XYZ file of C-alpha atoms in Angstrom:
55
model
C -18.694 5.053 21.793
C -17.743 8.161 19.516
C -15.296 7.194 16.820
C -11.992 10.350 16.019
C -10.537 10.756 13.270
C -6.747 12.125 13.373
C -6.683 15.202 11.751
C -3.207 14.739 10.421
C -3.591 11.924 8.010
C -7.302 10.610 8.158
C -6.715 7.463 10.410
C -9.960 6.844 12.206
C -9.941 5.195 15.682
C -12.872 3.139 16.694
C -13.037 2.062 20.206
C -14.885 -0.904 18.780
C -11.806 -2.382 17.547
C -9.013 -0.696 19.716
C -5.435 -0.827 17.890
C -3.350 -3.270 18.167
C -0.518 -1.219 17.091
C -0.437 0.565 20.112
C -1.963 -2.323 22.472
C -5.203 -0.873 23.184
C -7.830 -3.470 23.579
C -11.177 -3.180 21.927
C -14.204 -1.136 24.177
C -11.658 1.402 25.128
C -13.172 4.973 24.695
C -10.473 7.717 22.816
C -11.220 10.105 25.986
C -9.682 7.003 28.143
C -6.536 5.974 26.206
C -3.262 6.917 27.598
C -1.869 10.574 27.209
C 1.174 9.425 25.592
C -1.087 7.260 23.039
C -0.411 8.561 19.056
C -1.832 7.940 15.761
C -0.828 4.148 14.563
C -0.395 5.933 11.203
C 1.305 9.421 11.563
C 2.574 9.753 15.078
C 0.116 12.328 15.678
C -0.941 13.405 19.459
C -4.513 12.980 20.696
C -4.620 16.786 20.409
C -4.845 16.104 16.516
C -8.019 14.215 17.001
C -11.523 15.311 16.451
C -14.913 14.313 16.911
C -16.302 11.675 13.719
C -19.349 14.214 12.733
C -21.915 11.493 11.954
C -24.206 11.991 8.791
């Protein structure tokens, strides 16, 4: 699964390990958490998100 990184303030989310902050369990893709879900760090909205461009 495709990590994001919040564009806001550099918080990554990796489905991997979920976040606990916001109760999301671990193997949850970004495209499948909740539309209310923010960043744990900033309070950024999903929309703030992008694609981790691997390499």
């Amino acid at each position: 699964m495709k990590q994001y990184v919040c564009q806001m303030c550099g918080y990554i989310y990796d489905p991997a390990k979920g976040d606990k902050k916001g109760n999301i369990a671990p193997d949850v893709a970004f495209e499948d958490l909740p539309d209310d879900w923010k960043c744990p760090l900033c309070g950024a909205s999903k929309s703030k998100f992008a694609p981790m461009v691997e390499g």
